[in-house]
């Protein structure tokens, strides 16, 4: 990039002229002499342009695949590979947007002779997701600082932090099921645990399901029908549009991070109980894993939740077109899939999505991290607005789990009590 | 800029530079040749005038420099995690714009009033026996809320004299008071009214129970 004037010394000529002028007018030779010294400084500011640095930059990270919360030590070494002296370098490392330097700033100032190198170290705390370092930004100035040159250097470094999701939250599923046996109690009579009805005995019925009490009372043979327990197909849909990235406290975890953590807990529990689970994102980045079961599928889901850009802890820059996205997800969703929609309900689009999915026959359960507060007029407005939207969704027959600061399992238990009323 | 129509030194570098060169040359010669210096002798007052002129020019340069922009590359704060807004940040921005007092403030107030009205209508329809049309009518006519500042803001009527006077003495904008009281009124109707209507309706529960059998039949 071209060098430019910093205007740091602008006004020095005026000061010199002022001092010399006063010295002449008042006949004070010492003031004129001070002016002469100033002329020396003025000459110094015009000496040399900002150098064009030839730098070799190397970055190392102490851990490639850290666990969430683990501290990583980042080391950035800058070497002057050119022939010119670099008298004033300012170097700032491009820490990934989702990470934060914890102990020291990721920047340094250095003066490098040809062949000389300087190293800085800083620590970052790992957070879920794939994190790529951005450009290293360098400013080179001439000796007086009157000229400056800004350059960016790319140094590829990526770390992946995939968490181990705990199976802590057993979400009660709705009755839309597959033909496979599972844990969702249905209204279909057959084999199971819970009593459903009795019917006339047919040849071939298992002996253990014959209603012997009735046989003793009336002499007739009848068969007990039990509620069949079947597996469900569940798609965990995470709202990760830009508008879903909201946080009550800017320093705390945002709604998308909480949603992804919740999705991790839910899929672990669902896969563990034999349900077929898939994940999708309502996001500019396309993310879809069709429902499936088994250990390998579970590992794949975990990898995607941990590192797919759609689930990043900071919003992506892409455009999101809801009609296109909705048509795509509609085509992808199996007919018997129910949807667990994780969204903060930060706008009308989220509520509309839930209603439309429900209208297309996919039973929807909303898990909604609540990030609203009462610190400002806007946050108070958002709190009431969201509460009204949740009420409307509930009235439309959509299950809603309003998840505040409590653990997810507590919010689910509270919602279950409400549903059973 | 040099006057290119003239020939010689003046044509190539201009009058002022030519005079400057002549003066510098004269000074240099005067340093070496004593007789020339004696011939150039000027009254003391001329020297004072030159000094004063130089000082005034210096002052001009310094004051111009104070207005000049210092150019400095800004690195931002890459060490900090990218922050996200709080819910309702857009309303806060709109409120700040509506209270700024510049020419665009009125249109921001209008938009804000619309948002507040929509929320108030929804809250009233959910928590009271009014339907949406009745709720909107109550707001537009100033019958709801009871607070006169909130009612004036939401209905877009003139604020009562008493409110204007109180705001004047408290050095507070009447619109700020109206906005604040409006959200208080909406919160009051939403939070303080029994939440019977918030519960899932029996029909929705029935639907969730009956849905399995329908779906199972489909399979």
Coordinates of C-alpha atoms in Angstrom, one line a residue:
Chain A
X1 CA 0.0 0.0 0.0
X2 CA 1.1 3.6 -0.6
X3 CA 2.6 5.6 2.2
X4 CA 0.8 8.6 3.4
X5 CA 1.4 11.7 5.5
X6 CA 0.4 11.5 9.1
X7 CA 0.4 15.3 9.7
X8 CA 2.0 14.6 13.0
X9 CA 4.4 17.5 12.6
X10 CA 2.0 19.9 11.0
X11 CA 2.4 23.3 12.7
X12 CA 6.0 23.0 13.5
X13 CA 6.9 25.5 10.8
X14 CA 4.5 27.9 12.3
X15 CA 6.0 27.5 15.8
X16 CA 9.5 28.2 14.4
X17 CA 8.3 31.2 12.5
X18 CA 6.5 32.5 15.6
X19 CA 9.6 32.1 17.8
X20 CA 12.0 33.6 15.3
X21 CA 9.6 36.5 14.6
X22 CA 9.2 37.3 18.3
X23 CA 13.0 37.0 18.7
X24 CA 13.6 39.5 15.9
X25 CA 10.9 41.9 16.9
X26 CA 12.1 42.0 20.5
X27 CA 15.8 41.7 19.6
X28 CA 16.2 38.5 21.7
X29 CA 19.0 36.4 20.1
X30 CA 18.3 33.3 22.2
X31 CA 14.8 33.1 20.8
X32 CA 16.2 33.3 17.3
X33 CA 18.6 30.5 18.2
X34 CA 15.8 28.3 19.5
X35 CA 14.1 28.8 16.1
X36 CA 17.2 27.6 14.4
X37 CA 17.0 24.4 16.5
X38 CA 13.4 24.1 15.4
X39 CA 14.5 24.3 11.8
X40 CA 16.6 21.2 12.4
X41 CA 13.6 19.3 13.6
X42 CA 11.6 20.5 10.5
X43 CA 14.4 19.1 8.3
X44 CA 14.3 15.8 10.3
X45 CA 10.5 15.3 9.6
X46 CA 11.1 15.4 5.9
X47 CA 13.9 12.9 6.1
X48 CA 13.0 9.5 4.5
X49 CA 9.7 7.9 3.4
X50 CA 7.9 5.1 5.3
X51 CA 9.8 1.9 4.4
X52 CA 8.1 -0.9 2.5
X53 CA 8.7 -3.8 4.9
X54 CA 9.6 -7.3 3.6
X55 CA 8.4 -9.4 6.5
X56 CA 8.3 -13.1 7.2
X57 CA 5.6 -13.8 9.7
X58 CA 5.0 -17.1 11.5
X59 CA 2.3 -17.9 13.9
X60 CA 2.1 -20.9 16.2
X61 CA -0.7 -22.0 18.5
X62 CA 0.0 -24.3 21.4
X63 CA -3.1 -26.5 20.9
X64 CA -4.7 -27.4 17.5
X65 CA -7.9 -28.9 18.9
X66 CA -8.6 -27.4 22.3
X67 CA -11.5 -28.1 24.6
X68 CA -13.9 -25.3 25.3
X69 CA -12.5 -23.0 28.0
X70 CA -8.9 -24.3 27.5
X71 CA -6.3 -21.6 27.3
X72 CA -4.1 -21.5 24.1
X73 CA -0.8 -19.7 23.8
X74 CA -0.4 -17.9 20.5
X75 CA 3.1 -16.9 19.4
X76 CA 3.7 -14.5 16.5
X77 CA 7.2 -14.1 15.1
X78 CA 8.0 -11.2 12.7
X79 CA 11.3 -11.2 10.8
X80 CA 12.7 -8.4 8.7
X81 CA 13.7 -10.3 5.5
X82 CA 14.6 -7.1 3.6
X83 CA 17.7 -5.0 3.4
X84 CA 16.2 -1.8 5.0
X85 CA 16.0 -0.8 8.6
X86 CA 12.5 -0.8 9.9
X87 CA 12.7 1.9 12.6
X88 CA 9.1 1.9 13.7
X89 CA 6.8 -1.1 13.2
X90 CA 3.4 -1.6 14.9
X91 CA 2.1 -5.1 14.5
X92 CA -1.5 -6.3 15.5
X93 CA -2.5 -9.9 15.1
X94 CA -5.9 -10.7 13.7
X95 CA -7.5 -12.6 16.5
X96 CA -10.5 -14.6 15.3
X97 CA -13.8 -12.7 16.0
X98 CA -15.1 -15.6 18.2
X99 CA -12.0 -15.6 20.5
X100 CA -10.7 -13.1 23.0
X101 CA -7.1 -12.4 24.1
X102 CA -7.1 -12.8 27.8
X103 CA -3.8 -11.9 29.4
X104 CA -2.0 -9.5 27.1
X105 CA -2.9 -7.5 24.0
X106 CA -2.2 -9.2 20.6
X107 CA 0.0 -6.4 19.4
X108 CA 3.6 -5.2 19.7
X109 CA 5.9 -2.4 18.6
X110 CA 9.3 -3.2 17.2
X111 CA 12.4 -1.7 15.4
X112 CA 14.0 -4.4 13.3
X113 CA 17.4 -4.3 11.6
X114 CA 17.8 -6.5 8.5
X115 CA 17.6 -10.1 9.5
X116 CA 16.4 -9.3 13.0
X117 CA 13.1 -10.8 14.4
X118 CA 10.7 -10.0 17.2
X119 CA 8.2 -12.3 18.9
X120 CA 5.0 -11.6 20.8
X121 CA 2.9 -14.0 22.8
X122 CA -0.6 -13.8 24.0
X123 CA -3.2 -16.2 25.3
X124 CA -6.7 -16.9 24.1
X125 CA -9.5 -18.9 25.7
X126 CA -10.9 -21.5 23.3
X127 CA -14.6 -21.4 22.4
X128 CA -16.7 -23.8 20.5
X129 CA -16.3 -23.7 16.7
X130 CA -13.8 -23.4 14.0
X131 CA -11.7 -20.3 14.3
X132 CA -9.5 -18.9 11.6
X133 CA -7.0 -16.1 12.3
X134 CA -7.5 -12.9 10.2
X135 CA -4.7 -10.8 8.6
X136 CA -1.8 -9.6 10.6
X137 CA -1.9 -5.8 10.3
X138 CA 1.3 -3.9 10.2
X139 CA 2.1 -0.2 10.2
X140 CA 5.6 0.9 9.2
X141 CA 6.6 4.5 9.9
X142 CA 9.7 6.5 9.0
X143 CA 12.0 7.7 11.8
X144 CA 10.1 10.9 12.6
X145 CA 6.7 9.3 12.2
X146 CA 5.7 11.9 9.6
X147 CA 5.0 9.2 7.0
X148 CA 3.2 5.9 7.5
X149 CA 2.5 2.8 5.5
X150 CA -0.2 0.2 6.3
X151 CA 0.0 -3.4 5.1
X152 CA -1.8 -6.7 5.8
X153 CA -0.2 -10.1 5.7
X154 CA -2.1 -13.4 5.6
X155 CA -0.9 -16.2 7.9
X156 CA -3.1 -19.3 7.7
X157 CA -4.0 -20.6 11.2
X158 CA -7.1 -22.5 12.2
X159 CA -8.1 -24.2 15.3
X160 CA -11.2 -26.4 15.9
X161 CA -12.8 -26.6 19.2
X162 CA -15.5 -29.4 19.3
X163 CA -17.2 -29.7 22.6
X164 CA -18.4 -32.9 24.2
X165 CA -22.1 -32.3 24.6
X166 CA -23.6 -33.7 27.8
X167 CA -26.9 -35.6 27.5
X168 CA -28.5 -33.6 30.2
X169 CA -31.9 -32.6 28.7
X170 CA -34.5 -35.2 27.8
X171 CA -37.0 -33.3 25.7
X172 CA -40.5 -34.9 25.7
X173 CA -41.2 -35.4 22.1
X174 CA -44.5 -35.0 20.4
X175 CA -46.5 -37.8 18.9
X176 CA -45.4 -37.7 15.3
X177 CA -43.4 -41.0 15.0
X178 CA -41.8 -43.5 12.7
X179 CA -42.6 -47.2 12.3
X180 CA -39.5 -48.1 14.4
X181 CA -39.9 -48.8 18.1
X182 CA -38.7 -46.2 20.5
X183 CA -39.8 -44.2 23.5
X184 CA -42.6 -42.0 22.2
X185 CA -45.9 -43.4 23.5
X186 CA -48.5 -43.4 20.7
X187 CA -52.3 -43.9 20.5
X188 CA -51.8 -47.1 18.6
X189 CA -52.6 -50.3 20.4
X190 CA -50.1 -53.1 20.3
X191 CA -47.2 -54.1 22.4
X192 CA -45.8 -51.7 25.0
X193 CA -46.1 -50.9 28.6
X194 CA -49.1 -48.5 29.2
X195 CA -52.6 -49.8 29.0
X196 CA -54.6 -48.8 25.9
X197 CA -57.7 -51.0 25.4
X198 CA -58.9 -54.6 25.3
X199 CA -60.2 -56.5 22.2
X200 CA -61.5 -59.8 21.3
X201 CA -58.9 -62.6 21.4
X202 CA -57.5 -63.6 18.1
X203 CA -55.6 -66.9 17.5
X204 CA -51.9 -66.3 17.8
X205 CA -52.1 -63.5 20.4
X206 CA -49.3 -63.8 23.0
X207 CA -50.5 -65.6 26.1
X208 CA -49.0 -62.9 28.4
X209 CA -51.4 -60.3 26.9
X210 CA -54.6 -62.3 27.6
X211 CA -56.8 -60.5 30.1
X212 CA -57.0 -63.4 32.6
X213 CA -59.1 -61.4 35.1
X214 CA -61.9 -61.0 32.5
X215 CA -61.5 -64.7 31.6
X216 CA -62.1 -65.6 35.2
X217 CA -65.1 -63.2 35.5
X218 CA -66.9 -63.9 32.3
X219 CA -65.3 -66.9 30.8
X220 CA -64.4 -64.9 27.6
X221 CA -61.0 -64.6 26.1
X222 CA -59.8 -61.1 25.4
X223 CA -56.5 -59.5 24.6
X224 CA -54.9 -56.5 26.3
X225 CA -53.8 -53.8 23.9
X226 CA -50.9 -51.6 25.1
X227 CA -49.8 -48.3 23.7
X228 CA -47.1 -48.8 21.2
X229 CA -43.9 -47.0 21.8
X230 CA -42.2 -45.8 18.7
X231 CA -39.1 -43.8 17.7
X232 CA -39.5 -40.3 16.4
X233 CA -37.7 -38.4 13.6
X234 CA -36.5 -35.1 15.0
X235 CA -34.8 -32.3 13.2
X236 CA -33.0 -29.8 15.5
X237 CA -33.3 -26.5 13.7
X238 CA -31.0 -23.7 14.9
X239 CA -31.9 -20.1 14.1
X240 CA -28.5 -18.5 13.4
X241 CA -29.4 -15.5 11.2
X242 CA -27.8 -12.2 12.1
X243 CA -30.9 -11.1 14.0
X244 CA -30.7 -14.2 16.2
X245 CA -27.3 -13.1 17.5
X246 CA -28.5 -11.2 20.6
X247 CA -27.2 -11.2 24.1
X248 CA -28.5 -9.5 27.2
X249 CA -24.9 -8.7 28.2
X250 CA -22.4 -8.2 25.4
X251 CA -19.7 -10.1 27.2
X252 CA -21.8 -13.1 27.9
X253 CA -22.8 -16.0 25.6
X254 CA -25.3 -15.0 22.9
X255 CA -28.6 -16.7 22.0
X256 CA -27.1 -18.7 19.1
X257 CA -24.3 -20.1 21.3
X258 CA -27.0 -21.1 23.8
X259 CA -29.1 -22.6 21.1
X260 CA -26.2 -24.7 19.7
X261 CA -25.4 -25.9 23.2
X262 CA -29.0 -26.8 23.8
X263 CA -29.0 -28.6 20.4
X264 CA -25.9 -30.6 21.5
X265 CA -27.6 -31.6 24.8
X266 CA -30.8 -32.6 23.0
X267 CA -29.3 -34.6 20.2
X268 CA -27.1 -36.6 22.6
X269 CA -30.2 -37.5 24.6
X270 CA -32.3 -38.2 21.5
X271 CA -29.7 -40.4 19.8
X272 CA -29.2 -42.2 23.0
X273 CA -32.9 -43.1 23.2
X274 CA -33.0 -44.4 19.7
X275 CA -34.7 -41.5 17.9
X276 CA -33.6 -40.5 14.4
X277 CA -32.1 -37.0 14.7
X278 CA -31.0 -34.5 12.1
X279 CA -29.8 -30.9 12.3
X280 CA -30.4 -27.8 10.2
X281 CA -29.6 -24.2 10.4
X282 CA -31.7 -21.2 9.5
X283 CA -28.7 -19.2 8.4
X284 CA -26.9 -17.7 5.4
X285 CA -24.6 -20.8 5.5
X286 CA -26.3 -23.9 4.3
X287 CA -26.3 -26.7 6.9
X288 CA -28.3 -29.8 6.7
X289 CA -27.7 -33.3 8.1
X290 CA -30.6 -35.7 7.4
X291 CA -32.1 -37.5 10.3
X292 CA -30.3 -40.7 11.2
X293 CA -29.4 -43.0 14.0
X294 CA -26.4 -44.8 15.4
X295 CA -23.0 -43.9 16.9
X296 CA -21.4 -42.8 13.6
X297 CA -24.3 -40.4 12.9
X298 CA -24.0 -39.1 16.4
X299 CA -20.3 -38.3 15.9
X300 CA -21.1 -36.5 12.6
X301 CA -23.8 -34.4 14.3
X302 CA -21.4 -33.5 17.1
X303 CA -18.7 -32.5 14.6
X304 CA -21.1 -30.3 12.6
X305 CA -22.5 -28.6 15.7
X306 CA -19.0 -28.0 16.9
X307 CA -17.5 -26.5 13.9
X308 CA -19.9 -25.7 11.1
X309 CA -19.8 -22.0 10.1
X310 CA -23.6 -21.9 10.5
X311 CA -23.2 -22.5 14.2
X312 CA -20.3 -20.0 14.7
X313 CA -20.4 -17.9 17.9
X314 CA -20.3 -14.7 15.8
X315 CA -22.6 -13.8 12.9
X316 CA -21.6 -14.5 9.3
X317 CA -21.7 -11.8 6.6
X318 CA -23.7 -13.7 4.0
X319 CA -27.3 -12.8 2.9
X320 CA -30.2 -14.8 4.0
X321 CA -33.3 -15.2 1.8
X322 CA -36.1 -16.7 3.8
X323 CA -38.3 -17.9 0.9
X324 CA -35.5 -19.8 -0.7
X325 CA -34.3 -21.2 2.6
X326 CA -37.9 -22.3 3.5
X327 CA -38.5 -24.0 0.3
X328 CA -35.3 -25.9 0.6
X329 CA -35.9 -27.0 4.2
X330 CA -39.5 -28.1 3.2
X331 CA -38.1 -30.3 0.5
X332 CA -35.5 -31.8 2.9
X333 CA -37.7 -32.5 5.9
X334 CA -39.0 -36.0 5.9
X335 CA -42.8 -36.2 6.1
X336 CA -42.8 -37.8 9.6
X337 CA -40.2 -35.3 11.0
X338 CA -41.0 -33.1 14.0
X339 CA -39.0 -30.0 14.4
X340 CA -37.3 -28.7 17.5
X341 CA -36.7 -25.1 16.6
X342 CA -34.1 -23.3 18.7
X343 CA -34.6 -19.6 18.4
X344 CA -34.6 -16.5 20.6
X345 CA -37.7 -15.2 18.6
X346 CA -36.0 -12.0 18.0
X347 CA -38.2 -11.1 15.1
X348 CA -41.4 -12.0 13.2
X349 CA -39.5 -14.3 10.7
X350 CA -38.7 -16.8 13.4
X351 CA -42.4 -17.0 14.5
X352 CA -43.5 -17.2 10.9
X353 CA -41.1 -20.1 10.3
X354 CA -42.5 -22.0 13.2
X355 CA -46.1 -21.5 12.1
X356 CA -45.4 -22.4 8.5
X357 CA -43.5 -25.6 9.5
X358 CA -46.4 -26.5 11.8
X359 CA -48.9 -25.8 9.0
X360 CA -47.0 -28.2 6.8
X361 CA -47.6 -31.0 9.3
X362 CA -44.3 -31.0 11.2
X363 CA -45.0 -30.8 14.9
X364 CA -42.9 -27.9 16.2
X365 CA -41.5 -27.5 19.6
X366 CA -39.7 -24.1 20.2
X367 CA -36.8 -23.9 22.6
X368 CA -36.3 -20.2 23.0
X369 CA -33.3 -18.8 24.9
X370 CA -34.5 -15.6 26.5
X371 CA -32.0 -12.8 26.2
X372 CA -34.3 -9.9 26.9
X373 CA -33.8 -7.7 30.0
X374 CA -35.1 -4.5 31.5
X375 CA -32.1 -2.3 31.4
X376 CA -33.3 0.1 28.6
X377 CA -36.5 1.1 26.9
X378 CA -35.5 -1.1 23.9
X379 CA -34.9 -4.2 26.0
X380 CA -38.1 -3.6 27.9
X381 CA -39.9 -3.3 24.6
X382 CA -38.2 -6.5 23.3
X383 CA -39.2 -8.4 26.4
X384 CA -42.9 -7.7 26.1
X385 CA -42.8 -8.1 22.3
X386 CA -41.2 -11.5 22.6
X387 CA -43.6 -12.6 25.4
X388 CA -46.6 -11.6 23.2
X389 CA -45.1 -13.6 20.3
X390 CA -44.6 -16.7 22.5
X391 CA -48.2 -16.4 23.6
X392 CA -49.5 -16.3 20.1
X393 CA -47.4 -19.3 19.2
X394 CA -48.7 -21.2 22.1
X395 CA -52.3 -20.3 21.1
X396 CA -51.5 -21.7 17.7
X397 CA -50.7 -25.1 19.3
X398 CA -47.0 -24.8 19.1
X399 CA -45.1 -26.0 22.2
X400 CA -42.8 -23.4 23.6
X401 CA -40.0 -23.8 26.1
X402 CA -39.1 -20.3 27.4
X403 CA -35.5 -20.8 28.5
X404 CA -34.1 -18.1 30.8
X405 CA -30.9 -18.2 32.9
X406 CA -31.7 -21.6 34.4
X407 CA -30.3 -24.9 33.1
X408 CA -32.1 -26.3 30.1
X409 CA -33.4 -29.3 31.9
X410 CA -35.1 -27.1 34.5
X411 CA -36.8 -25.0 31.7
X412 CA -37.9 -28.3 30.1
X413 CA -39.3 -29.6 33.3
X414 CA -41.2 -26.4 33.9
X415 CA -42.6 -26.5 30.4
X416 CA -43.6 -30.2 30.9
X417 CA -45.6 -29.2 34.0
X418 CA -47.3 -26.5 32.0
X419 CA -48.1 -28.9 29.2
X420 CA -49.6 -31.5 31.5
X421 CA -51.9 -29.0 33.2
Chain B
X1 CA 1.2 29.2 -9.6
X2 CA 3.9 30.6 -11.9
X3 CA 2.9 33.0 -14.6
X4 CA 3.8 31.0 -17.7
X5 CA 3.0 33.9 -20.1
X6 CA 6.1 35.8 -18.8
X7 CA 9.6 34.7 -19.7
X8 CA 12.7 34.2 -17.6
X9 CA 12.8 33.4 -13.9
X10 CA 9.5 35.1 -13.0
X11 CA 7.8 33.1 -15.7
X12 CA 9.1 29.8 -14.4
X13 CA 8.8 30.1 -10.6
X14 CA 6.5 33.1 -10.0
X15 CA 6.9 36.6 -8.5
X16 CA 6.9 35.7 -4.8
X17 CA 9.5 33.0 -5.2
X18 CA 11.6 35.3 -7.3
X19 CA 11.5 38.0 -4.7
X20 CA 12.3 35.4 -2.0
X21 CA 15.3 34.3 -4.0
X22 CA 16.5 37.8 -4.5
X23 CA 16.2 38.6 -0.8
X24 CA 18.0 35.4 0.2
X25 CA 20.7 36.1 -2.3
X26 CA 21.1 39.6 -1.0
X27 CA 21.4 38.3 2.5
X28 CA 24.0 35.8 1.5
X29 CA 26.1 38.4 -0.3
X30 CA 25.7 40.8 2.7
X31 CA 27.2 38.2 4.9
X32 CA 30.4 38.0 2.8
X33 CA 30.7 41.6 1.5
X34 CA 30.6 44.2 4.3
X35 CA 30.1 47.2 2.0
X36 CA 27.1 45.6 0.5
X37 CA 25.7 45.0 4.0
X38 CA 26.3 48.7 4.8
X39 CA 24.4 49.7 1.6
X40 CA 21.5 47.5 2.6
X41 CA 21.1 49.1 6.1
X42 CA 17.5 49.7 6.9
X43 CA 15.9 51.5 9.9
X44 CA 15.5 49.5 13.2
X45 CA 11.7 49.7 12.8
X46 CA 11.8 47.8 9.6
X47 CA 13.5 44.9 11.4
X48 CA 10.7 45.0 14.0
X49 CA 8.1 45.0 11.3
X50 CA 9.7 41.9 9.7
X51 CA 9.7 40.2 13.1
X52 CA 6.1 41.0 13.7
X53 CA 5.1 39.8 10.2
X54 CA 7.0 36.5 10.8
X55 CA 5.3 36.1 14.2
X56 CA 1.8 36.7 12.7
X57 CA 2.5 34.2 9.9
X58 CA 3.6 31.7 12.5
X59 CA 0.4 32.2 14.4
X60 CA -1.6 31.6 11.2
X61 CA 0.3 28.4 10.5
X62 CA -0.2 27.1 14.1
X63 CA -3.9 27.8 14.1
X64 CA -4.3 26.1 10.7
X65 CA -2.4 23.1 12.0
X66 CA -4.8 22.8 15.0
X67 CA -7.6 22.3 12.6
X68 CA -5.7 19.8 10.4
X69 CA -6.6 16.1 10.8
X70 CA -3.9 13.9 12.2
X71 CA -4.0 10.7 10.1
X72 CA -3.4 7.6 12.1
X73 CA -4.1 3.9 11.2
X74 CA -6.7 2.6 13.6
X75 CA -6.5 -1.1 14.5
X76 CA -9.7 -1.4 16.4
X77 CA -9.9 -3.9 19.1
X78 CA -9.2 -7.3 17.6
X79 CA -8.3 -8.8 21.0
X80 CA -11.9 -8.5 22.1
X81 CA -14.5 -10.9 21.1
X82 CA -17.0 -9.5 18.6
X83 CA -20.0 -8.3 20.5
X84 CA -23.6 -8.7 19.5
X85 CA -26.5 -6.3 20.3
X86 CA -29.0 -6.7 23.1
X87 CA -32.6 -7.4 22.1
X88 CA -34.3 -4.1 21.4
X89 CA -31.1 -2.3 20.5
X90 CA -32.9 -1.0 17.4
X91 CA -35.6 0.5 19.5
X92 CA -32.9 2.2 21.6
X93 CA -31.3 3.6 18.5
X94 CA -34.6 4.8 17.2
X95 CA -35.4 6.4 20.6
X96 CA -32.0 8.2 20.6
X97 CA -32.7 9.5 17.1
X98 CA -36.2 10.6 18.0
X99 CA -34.9 12.7 20.9
X100 CA -31.9 14.2 19.1
X101 CA -33.8 17.3 18.2
X102 CA -32.6 17.6 14.6
X103 CA -34.7 17.7 11.4
X104 CA -35.1 13.9 11.1
X105 CA -36.2 13.5 14.7
X106 CA -39.9 13.8 13.8
X107 CA -39.9 10.9 11.4
X108 CA -38.0 8.8 14.0
X109 CA -40.7 9.7 16.5
X110 CA -43.4 8.7 14.1
X111 CA -41.8 5.3 13.4
X112 CA -41.3 4.7 17.1
X113 CA -44.9 5.7 17.9
X114 CA -46.1 3.1 15.3
X115 CA -44.0 0.4 17.0
X116 CA -45.2 1.3 20.4
X117 CA -48.8 1.4 19.2
X118 CA -48.5 -2.1 17.7
X119 CA -47.1 -3.5 20.9
X120 CA -49.7 -1.7 23.0
X121 CA -52.6 -3.0 20.8
X122 CA -51.2 -6.6 21.0
X123 CA -50.8 -6.3 24.8
X124 CA -54.3 -4.9 25.3
X125 CA -55.9 -7.4 23.0
X126 CA -54.1 -10.2 24.9
X127 CA -54.7 -9.0 28.4
X128 CA -58.0 -7.2 28.4
X129 CA -61.4 -7.9 26.9
X130 CA -60.8 -5.4 24.1
X131 CA -60.2 -6.7 20.6
X132 CA -57.5 -5.1 18.4
X133 CA -59.8 -2.5 16.8
X134 CA -61.1 -1.4 20.2
X135 CA -57.6 -1.3 21.6
X136 CA -56.4 0.8 18.7
X137 CA -59.4 3.1 19.1
X138 CA -58.7 3.6 22.8
X139 CA -55.1 4.5 22.1
X140 CA -55.8 6.8 19.2
X141 CA -58.5 8.7 21.1
X142 CA -56.2 9.1 24.1
X143 CA -58.5 7.0 26.4
X144 CA -55.7 4.6 27.1
X145 CA -53.4 4.7 29.0
X146 CA -54.4 6.8 32.0
X147 CA -51.0 8.5 32.1
X148 CA -51.4 11.8 30.2
X149 CA -47.8 11.8 28.9
X150 CA -48.0 8.3 27.5
X151 CA -51.5 8.9 26.1
X152 CA -50.2 12.1 24.4
X153 CA -47.3 10.3 22.9
X154 CA -49.2 7.2 21.7
X155 CA -52.2 9.2 20.3
X156 CA -49.9 11.9 18.7
X157 CA -51.7 14.7 20.5
X158 CA -50.3 17.8 22.2
X159 CA -48.8 17.1 25.5
X160 CA -50.8 18.8 28.3
X161 CA -49.5 22.2 29.6
X162 CA -48.7 20.7 33.1
X163 CA -46.5 18.0 31.5
X164 CA -44.7 20.5 29.3
X165 CA -44.1 22.9 32.2
X166 CA -42.7 20.1 34.4
X167 CA -40.5 18.8 31.6
X168 CA -39.2 22.3 31.0
X169 CA -38.3 22.8 34.7
X170 CA -36.7 19.4 34.8
X171 CA -34.8 20.1 31.6
X172 CA -36.2 16.9 30.1
X173 CA -37.8 16.3 26.7
X174 CA -41.6 15.8 26.7
X175 CA -41.1 13.1 24.1
X176 CA -38.6 11.3 26.3
X177 CA -41.2 11.4 29.1
X178 CA -43.9 10.1 26.7
X179 CA -41.8 7.2 25.5
X180 CA -40.8 6.2 29.0
X181 CA -44.4 6.4 30.3
X182 CA -45.6 4.5 27.3
X183 CA -43.4 1.5 27.9
X184 CA -44.3 1.6 31.6
X185 CA -48.0 1.5 30.7
X186 CA -47.5 -1.4 28.2
X187 CA -45.5 -3.3 30.8
X188 CA -48.2 -2.7 33.4
X189 CA -51.0 -4.1 31.3
X190 CA -48.8 -7.1 30.2
X191 CA -47.3 -8.0 33.6
X192 CA -50.0 -7.0 36.0
X193 CA -53.0 -8.7 34.4
X194 CA -53.7 -12.4 35.1
X195 CA -52.3 -14.5 32.4
X196 CA -55.2 -16.8 31.7
X197 CA -54.9 -16.2 28.0
X198 CA -51.2 -17.1 27.9
X199 CA -51.9 -20.7 28.6
X200 CA -52.0 -23.2 25.9
X201 CA -55.6 -23.6 24.9
X202 CA -57.4 -26.9 25.5
X203 CA -57.8 -27.2 21.8
X204 CA -54.1 -27.0 21.2
X205 CA -53.4 -29.6 23.8
X206 CA -56.1 -31.8 22.2
X207 CA -54.4 -31.3 18.9
X208 CA -51.0 -32.5 20.2
X209 CA -52.7 -35.5 21.6
X210 CA -54.7 -36.4 18.6
X211 CA -52.0 -35.8 16.1
X212 CA -50.1 -39.1 16.7
X213 CA -53.0 -41.2 15.8
X214 CA -53.5 -39.3 12.6
X215 CA -49.9 -39.6 11.7
X216 CA -49.8 -43.2 12.6
X217 CA -52.8 -43.9 10.3
X218 CA -50.9 -42.1 7.5
X219 CA -48.0 -44.5 7.9

